[in-house]
Amino acid sequence: MDDELCAAIAAQDLALIHKLIKEGKDPDALNSGKYLPLNIAVDLCNIDIIKCLVASNCSVNKRNGFGRLPLHEAAMTNKSDAVNVIKFLLDCGGLPDTTDFNGETPLMTACYWSNADSVDILATHVSNVNYQAAITERAAIHYAAMRDDARIINVLLSHGADPDLCDDDQETPLIIATRSNIVRVVEALLAKNCCLNYKGFMDYTALHWAVYSNHATIVRLLLDHGASVNEPNCLNRLPLHMAASCNAVDSAWLLLEAGAQTECVDSSGITPLLAAVQLGHSAVVKVLLHANANADHCTKENCSPLMLALEKMHINVAVDLVSVGCTLESYWENRQSLAPSGDKDFFWHMAHSDNKLTSFIKHCLHNVDTLQHLCRCTIRRQLPRSHQIHRDIQQLNLPTALKHYVAMDELLTEMKFSHC
């Protein structure tokens, strides 16, 4: 080990470096910190010291104690002279396809550290821009997709990078960028007609991940480019199920506008409405009810949305369900059928033991629905349950004000959607 030469390089004392080399110091010797003299000089981007070391016959392809070549070190820095250092190392025989101990090439390193100019020069010299690391199966484009710099993605694509390359986690660059909420990279990949509906881990598409994050801008981008709005994952959950479970109101609205199915059940028999009700996501419940989602669809255990809302004590959700025609009578019959054998007063015992539930019952008793409201609920039940219900309502032979009333637009009057 030789700390003296490395210390002189760190101090950027060129005269002392010349002196030490002339005295026989080994330019390829690791110091006590496992760093090579050339790696230290490259990290400093001091081209004069680099030339001095190369002239003394040090290897440009020797790994330091961490497995990195000088090219890896140069790819990590954002200093203005980094590109010139990379060019010099390549001209001196630097091997751009050599990997470090993690199986990563200098090109991957440059992508990870968001050095677009370094990416450009390295992509020109590698033998395969789509080379994948042995362990992770990640290529340079996967690392680039994690960084908020569309320039790097575009540079790689211009050098022939595959926008649909899949890594060991079954993720494409689009899925990675979507999960990371990086709009500019998503736009760059979509511009190259990448695969929109590729199913990765657990059969999640990019749209599933965008909805999970409730990133309305990316959701809209994916839908505008043709992403399948009703693509199920391995649990048969559609993106709309994700929106309901994650309280992703903006995403739910966009999905419904794009034709999302409100009645599809997942592998547990749960509709998007049931998923939202179960978690008490009242805003998404309002959006789904406004789209005429079936408020009578029960779980496999014969539990209706109203019953689920009351048992979870989501009183605001229960009030919304009653407002679209769900009745306490049907709840009562359903609840008694599931009550413990011989205990037909089970519901009343539960009601009197909880102030919230008692208040809800009193609310329903003192707020009798008008005949007009009951009529609009009946009209809506006769219309197809789809995202096009509002188009269907507009075709009814009714005055404009009455059409708005039948559409139940008041459900959304206090809600704001950031995508609008």
XYZ file of N, CA and C in Angstrom, residues 318-319 322-323 326-329 357-369:
63
model
N -72.128 6.076 4.461
C -73.476 5.505 4.550
C -74.527 6.521 4.139
N -74.353 7.768 4.554
C -75.296 8.825 4.170
C -75.312 9.000 2.658
N -77.261 6.110 1.077
C -78.707 6.293 1.242
C -79.217 7.356 0.274
N -78.382 8.371 -0.004
C -78.819 9.459 -0.885
C -79.047 9.008 -2.318
N -80.108 3.585 -1.549
C -79.968 2.448 -0.642
C -80.900 2.655 0.553
N -81.540 1.609 1.008
C -82.533 1.742 2.073
C -82.112 1.002 3.326
N -82.549 1.545 4.452
C -82.285 0.875 5.716
C -83.032 -0.443 5.810
N -84.186 -0.512 5.104
C -84.956 -1.752 5.145
C -84.148 -2.916 4.579
N -73.748 5.328 15.110
C -74.750 4.567 14.378
C -76.153 5.005 14.776
N -76.350 5.277 16.067
C -77.651 5.755 16.527
C -77.986 7.088 15.870
N -76.988 7.983 15.768
C -77.207 9.282 15.121
C -77.556 9.112 13.656
N -76.913 8.139 13.005
C -77.203 7.897 11.593
C -78.645 7.441 11.399
N -79.101 6.534 12.265
C -80.481 6.042 12.160
C -81.462 7.193 12.360
N -81.173 8.050 13.346
C -82.043 9.203 13.578
C -82.040 10.137 12.371
N -80.844 10.293 11.750
C -80.750 11.135 10.558
C -81.669 10.614 9.456
N -81.645 9.305 9.240
C -82.481 8.706 8.194
C -83.967 8.830 8.525
N -84.311 8.700 9.802
C -85.713 8.784 10.211
C -86.256 10.201 10.071
N -85.391 11.193 10.281
C -85.838 12.588 10.243
C -85.608 13.239 8.880
N -85.014 12.522 7.937
C -84.780 13.054 6.594
C -85.427 12.122 5.579
N -86.734 12.191 5.522
C -87.482 11.334 4.616
C -87.250 11.792 3.182
N -86.947 10.846 2.290
C -86.721 11.179 0.891
C -87.992 11.718 0.250
